[in-house]
mmCIF file of C-alpha atoms in Angstrom:
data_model
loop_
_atom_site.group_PDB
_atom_site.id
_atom_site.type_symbol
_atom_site.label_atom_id
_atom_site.label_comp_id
_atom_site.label_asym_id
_atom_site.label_seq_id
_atom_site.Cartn_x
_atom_site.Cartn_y
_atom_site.Cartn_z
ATOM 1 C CA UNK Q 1 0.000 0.000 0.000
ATOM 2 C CA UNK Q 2 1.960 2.948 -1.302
ATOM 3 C CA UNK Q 3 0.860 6.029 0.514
ATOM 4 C CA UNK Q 4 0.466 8.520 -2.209
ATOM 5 C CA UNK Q 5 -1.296 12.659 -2.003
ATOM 6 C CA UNK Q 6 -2.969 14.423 -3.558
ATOM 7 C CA UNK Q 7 -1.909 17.431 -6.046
ATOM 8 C CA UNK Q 8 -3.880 20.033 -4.584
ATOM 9 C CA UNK Q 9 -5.576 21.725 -7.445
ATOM 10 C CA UNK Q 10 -5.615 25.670 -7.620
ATOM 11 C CA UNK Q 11 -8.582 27.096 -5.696
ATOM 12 C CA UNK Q 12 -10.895 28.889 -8.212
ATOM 13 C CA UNK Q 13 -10.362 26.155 -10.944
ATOM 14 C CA UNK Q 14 -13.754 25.317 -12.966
ATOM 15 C CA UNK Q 15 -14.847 21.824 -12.191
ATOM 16 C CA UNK Q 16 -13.888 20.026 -15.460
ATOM 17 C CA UNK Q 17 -16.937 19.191 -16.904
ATOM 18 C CA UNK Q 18 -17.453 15.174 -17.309
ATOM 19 C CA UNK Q 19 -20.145 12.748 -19.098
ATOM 20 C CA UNK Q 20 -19.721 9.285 -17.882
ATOM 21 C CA UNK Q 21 -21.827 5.591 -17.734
ATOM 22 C CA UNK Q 22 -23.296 5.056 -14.174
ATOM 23 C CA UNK Q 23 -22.891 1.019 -13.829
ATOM 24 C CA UNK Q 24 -25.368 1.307 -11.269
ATOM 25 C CA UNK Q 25 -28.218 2.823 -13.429
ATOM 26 C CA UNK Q 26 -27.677 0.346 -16.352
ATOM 27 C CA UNK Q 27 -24.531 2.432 -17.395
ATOM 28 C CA UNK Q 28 -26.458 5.433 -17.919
ATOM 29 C CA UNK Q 29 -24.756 8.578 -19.229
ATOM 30 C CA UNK Q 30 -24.916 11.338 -16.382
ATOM 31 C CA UNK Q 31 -23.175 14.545 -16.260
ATOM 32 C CA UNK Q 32 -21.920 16.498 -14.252
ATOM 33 C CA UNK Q 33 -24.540 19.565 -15.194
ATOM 34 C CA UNK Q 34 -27.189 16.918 -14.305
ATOM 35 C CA UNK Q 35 -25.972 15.617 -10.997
ATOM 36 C CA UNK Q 36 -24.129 18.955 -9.247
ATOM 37 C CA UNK Q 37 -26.050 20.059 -6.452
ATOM 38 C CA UNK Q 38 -27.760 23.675 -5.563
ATOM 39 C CA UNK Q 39 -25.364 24.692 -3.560
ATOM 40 C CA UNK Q 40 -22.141 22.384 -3.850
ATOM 41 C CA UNK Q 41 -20.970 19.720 -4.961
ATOM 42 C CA UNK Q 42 -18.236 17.038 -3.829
ATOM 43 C CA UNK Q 43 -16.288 15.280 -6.172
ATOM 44 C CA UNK Q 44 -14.500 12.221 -4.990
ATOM 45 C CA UNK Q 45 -12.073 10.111 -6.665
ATOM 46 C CA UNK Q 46 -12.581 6.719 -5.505
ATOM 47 C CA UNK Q 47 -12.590 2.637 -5.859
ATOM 48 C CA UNK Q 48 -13.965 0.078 -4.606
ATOM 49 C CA UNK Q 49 -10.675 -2.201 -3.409
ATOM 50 C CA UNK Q 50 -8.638 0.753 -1.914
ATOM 51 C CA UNK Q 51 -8.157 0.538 2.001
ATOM 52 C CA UNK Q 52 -7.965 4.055 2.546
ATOM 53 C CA UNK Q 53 -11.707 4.350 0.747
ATOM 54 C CA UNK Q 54 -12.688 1.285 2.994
ATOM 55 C CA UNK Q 55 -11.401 2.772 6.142
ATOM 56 C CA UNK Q 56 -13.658 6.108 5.395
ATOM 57 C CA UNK Q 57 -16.745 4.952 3.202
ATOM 58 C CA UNK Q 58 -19.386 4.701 6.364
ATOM 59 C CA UNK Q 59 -18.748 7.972 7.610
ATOM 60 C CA UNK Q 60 -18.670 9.477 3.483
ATOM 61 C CA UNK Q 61 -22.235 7.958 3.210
ATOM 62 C CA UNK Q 62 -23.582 9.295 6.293
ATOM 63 C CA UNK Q 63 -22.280 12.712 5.717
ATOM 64 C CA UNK Q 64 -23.998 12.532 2.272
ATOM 65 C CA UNK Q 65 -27.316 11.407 4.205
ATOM 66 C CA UNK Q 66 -26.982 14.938 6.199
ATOM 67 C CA UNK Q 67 -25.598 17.019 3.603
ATOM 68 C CA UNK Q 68 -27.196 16.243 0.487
ATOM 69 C CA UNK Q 69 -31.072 17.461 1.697
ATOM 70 C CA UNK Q 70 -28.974 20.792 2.407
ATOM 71 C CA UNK Q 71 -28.248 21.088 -1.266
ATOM 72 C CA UNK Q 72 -24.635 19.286 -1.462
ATOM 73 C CA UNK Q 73 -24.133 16.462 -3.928
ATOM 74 C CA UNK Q 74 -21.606 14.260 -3.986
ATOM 75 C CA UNK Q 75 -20.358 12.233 -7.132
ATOM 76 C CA UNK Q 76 -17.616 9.516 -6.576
ATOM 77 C CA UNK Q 77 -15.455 8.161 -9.880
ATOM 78 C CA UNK Q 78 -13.624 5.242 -9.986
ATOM 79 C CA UNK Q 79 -11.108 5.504 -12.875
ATOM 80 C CA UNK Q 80 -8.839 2.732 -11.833
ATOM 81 C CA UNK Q 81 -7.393 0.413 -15.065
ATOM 82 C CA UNK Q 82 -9.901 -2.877 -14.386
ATOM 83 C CA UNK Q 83 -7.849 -4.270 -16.482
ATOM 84 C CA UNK Q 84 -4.819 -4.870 -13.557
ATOM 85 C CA UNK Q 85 -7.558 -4.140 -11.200
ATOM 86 C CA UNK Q 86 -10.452 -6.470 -11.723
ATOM 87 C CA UNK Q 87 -12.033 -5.549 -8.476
ATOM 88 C CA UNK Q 88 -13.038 -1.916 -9.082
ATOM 89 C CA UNK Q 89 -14.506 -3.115 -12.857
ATOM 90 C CA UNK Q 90 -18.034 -1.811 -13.307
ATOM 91 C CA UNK Q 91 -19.992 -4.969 -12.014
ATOM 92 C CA UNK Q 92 -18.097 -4.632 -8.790
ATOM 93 C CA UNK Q 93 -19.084 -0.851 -8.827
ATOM 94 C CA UNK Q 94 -22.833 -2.072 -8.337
ATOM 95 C CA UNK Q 95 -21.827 -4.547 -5.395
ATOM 96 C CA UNK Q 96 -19.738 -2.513 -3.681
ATOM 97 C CA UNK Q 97 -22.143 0.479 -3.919
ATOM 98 C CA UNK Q 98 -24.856 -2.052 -2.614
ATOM 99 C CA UNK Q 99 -22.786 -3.700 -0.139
ATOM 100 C CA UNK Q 100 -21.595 -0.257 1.449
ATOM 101 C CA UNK Q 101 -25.402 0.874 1.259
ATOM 102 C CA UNK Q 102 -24.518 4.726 -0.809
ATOM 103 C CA UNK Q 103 -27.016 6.603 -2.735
ATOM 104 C CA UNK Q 104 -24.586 9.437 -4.553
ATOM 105 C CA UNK Q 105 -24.358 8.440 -8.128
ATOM 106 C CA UNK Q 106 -20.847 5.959 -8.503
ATOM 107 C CA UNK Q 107 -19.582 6.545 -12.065
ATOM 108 C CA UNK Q 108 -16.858 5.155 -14.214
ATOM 109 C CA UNK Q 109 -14.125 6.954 -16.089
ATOM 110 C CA UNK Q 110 -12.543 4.168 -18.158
ATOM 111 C CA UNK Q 111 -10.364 6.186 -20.033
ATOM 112 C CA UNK Q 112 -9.131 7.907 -17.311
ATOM 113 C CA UNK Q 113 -9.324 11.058 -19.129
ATOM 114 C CA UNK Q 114 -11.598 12.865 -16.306
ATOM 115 C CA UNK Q 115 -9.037 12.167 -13.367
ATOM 116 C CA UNK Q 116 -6.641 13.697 -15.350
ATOM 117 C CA UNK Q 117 -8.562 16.661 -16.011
ATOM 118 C CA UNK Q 118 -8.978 16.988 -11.901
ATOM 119 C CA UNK Q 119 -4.821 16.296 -11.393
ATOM 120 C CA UNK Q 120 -6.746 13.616 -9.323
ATOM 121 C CA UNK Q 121 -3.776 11.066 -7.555
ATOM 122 C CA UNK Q 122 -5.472 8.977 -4.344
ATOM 123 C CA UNK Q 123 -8.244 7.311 -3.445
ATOM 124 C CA UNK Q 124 -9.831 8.765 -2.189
ATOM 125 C CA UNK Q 125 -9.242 12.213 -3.835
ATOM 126 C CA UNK Q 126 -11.662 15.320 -2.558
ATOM 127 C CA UNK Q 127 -12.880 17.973 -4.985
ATOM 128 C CA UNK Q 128 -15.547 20.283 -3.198
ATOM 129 C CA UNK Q 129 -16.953 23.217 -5.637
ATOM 130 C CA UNK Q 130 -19.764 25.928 -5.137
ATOM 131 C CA UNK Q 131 -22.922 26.431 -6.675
ATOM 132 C CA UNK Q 132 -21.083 28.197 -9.875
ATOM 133 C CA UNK Q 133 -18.781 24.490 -9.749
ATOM 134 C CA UNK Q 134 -15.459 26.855 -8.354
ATOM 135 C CA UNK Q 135 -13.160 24.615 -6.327
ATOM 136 C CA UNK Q 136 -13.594 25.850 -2.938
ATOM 137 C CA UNK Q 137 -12.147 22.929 -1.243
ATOM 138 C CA UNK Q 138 -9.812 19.681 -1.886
ATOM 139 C CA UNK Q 139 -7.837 17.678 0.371
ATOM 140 C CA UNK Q 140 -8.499 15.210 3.103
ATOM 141 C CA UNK Q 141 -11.922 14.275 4.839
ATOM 142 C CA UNK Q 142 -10.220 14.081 8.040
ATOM 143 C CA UNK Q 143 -7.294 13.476 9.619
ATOM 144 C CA UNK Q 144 -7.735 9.278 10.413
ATOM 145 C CA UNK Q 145 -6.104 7.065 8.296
ATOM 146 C CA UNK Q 146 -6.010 3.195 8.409
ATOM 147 C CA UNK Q 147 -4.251 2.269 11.251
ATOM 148 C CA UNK Q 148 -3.426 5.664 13.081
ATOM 149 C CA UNK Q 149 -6.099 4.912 15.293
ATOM 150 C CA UNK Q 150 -7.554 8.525 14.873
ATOM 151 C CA UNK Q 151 -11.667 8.891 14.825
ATOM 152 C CA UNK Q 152 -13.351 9.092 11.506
ATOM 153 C CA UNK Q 153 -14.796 12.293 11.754
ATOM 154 C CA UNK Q 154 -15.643 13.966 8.291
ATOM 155 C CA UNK Q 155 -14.128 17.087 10.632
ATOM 156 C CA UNK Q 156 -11.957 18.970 7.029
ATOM 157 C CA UNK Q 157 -15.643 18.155 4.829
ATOM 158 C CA UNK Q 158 -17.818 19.145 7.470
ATOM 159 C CA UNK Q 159 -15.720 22.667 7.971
ATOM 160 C CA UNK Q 160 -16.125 23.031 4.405
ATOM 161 C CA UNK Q 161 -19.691 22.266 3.867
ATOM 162 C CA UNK Q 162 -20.833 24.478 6.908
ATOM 163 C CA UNK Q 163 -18.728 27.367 5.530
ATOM 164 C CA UNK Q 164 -20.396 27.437 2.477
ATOM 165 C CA UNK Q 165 -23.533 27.408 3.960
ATOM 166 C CA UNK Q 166 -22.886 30.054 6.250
ATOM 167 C CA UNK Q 167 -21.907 31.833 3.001
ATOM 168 C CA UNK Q 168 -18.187 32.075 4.981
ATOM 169 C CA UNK Q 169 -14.698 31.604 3.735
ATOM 170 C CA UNK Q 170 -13.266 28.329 3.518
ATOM 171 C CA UNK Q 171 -10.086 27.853 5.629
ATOM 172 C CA UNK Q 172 -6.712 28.778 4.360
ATOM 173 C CA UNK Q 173 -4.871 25.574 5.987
ATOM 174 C CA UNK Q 174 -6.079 22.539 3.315
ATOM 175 C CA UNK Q 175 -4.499 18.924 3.902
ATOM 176 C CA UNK Q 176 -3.865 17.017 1.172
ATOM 177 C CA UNK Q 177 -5.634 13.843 1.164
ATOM 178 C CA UNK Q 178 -3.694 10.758 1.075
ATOM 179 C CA UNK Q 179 -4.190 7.253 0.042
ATOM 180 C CA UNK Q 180 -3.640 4.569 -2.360
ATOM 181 C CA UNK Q 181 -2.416 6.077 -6.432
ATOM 182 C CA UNK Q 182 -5.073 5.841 -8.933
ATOM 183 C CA UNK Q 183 -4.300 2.716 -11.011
ATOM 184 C CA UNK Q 184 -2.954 4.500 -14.221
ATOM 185 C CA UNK Q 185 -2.738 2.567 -17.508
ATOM 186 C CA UNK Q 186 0.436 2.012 -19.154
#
């Protein structure tokens, strides 16, 4: 398990726009213009083997129970090479995403092209944007990591979400988020 963090995109950027199958709703083309939500929206770079994403998923889905009536959407994107990866392919998407019980939509980037486009590098990787899709926010969802033996807490999402809320600034101090490098093809 190679601990690796993420880049840290410039605050500001535009949310790269994305189209991409949702295994989940019979592969389904969804958007990013159809899923953001009315007032934010998280982005999350994820898979379905990584145990970083394991170690947090609960507490991810819960927050997206309390945050998402508020007008917060989250969209997770695995874009992991299945090939060398078999476990995050799209069928294992829909069990995972059933196993782990999580509504926000799960899509797949198979060409990889969209984590590019974010300068996306862990899994889990944390894009938060505003209601005009401006990154406000990327880094970690908290400061536990598999086997530090710190809480789960959501505590760096939660600041974030609350903050834009409040219609407040976001906090200068952002940790990168760290955890297992995407999969990259050859």
């Amino acid at each position: 398990m190679a601990d690796t963090f993420s880049k840290m995109l410039a605050l500001g950027t535009k949310a790269p726009f994305f189209e991409l199958p949702n295994p989940s709703h019979s592969n389904e083309m969804q958007s990013l213009d159809d899923l953001k939500g009315e007032k934010g929206t998280l982005v999350i770079f994820m898979c379905n083997h990584c145990p970083f994403v394991l170690h947090i998923i609960d507490k991810l889905t819960e927050l997206y129970e309390d945050y998402q009536e508020q007008g917060i959407e989250f969209i997770a994107i695995n874009s992991n090479n299945v090939d060398k990866y078999p476990a995050d392919a799209p069928e294992k998407m829909i069990e995972f995403q059933v196993e782990r019980k999580f509504d926000f939509p799960y899509l797949y980037d198979e060409s990889q092209a969209i984590a590019k486009a974010y300068d996306a590098a862990c899994t889990p990787d944390f894009f938060f944007f505003d209601e005009k899709l401006d990154l406000i926010y990327r880094g970690q969802m908290d400061d536990s990591r598999p086997g530090n033996q710190k809480e789960i807490t959501g505590e760096d999402l939660i600041i974030a979400f609350e903050n834009l809320l409040a219609g407040g600034p976001q906090e200068e101090l952002q940790k990168p988020s760290m955890g297992c490098g995407i999969k990259w093809k050859d």
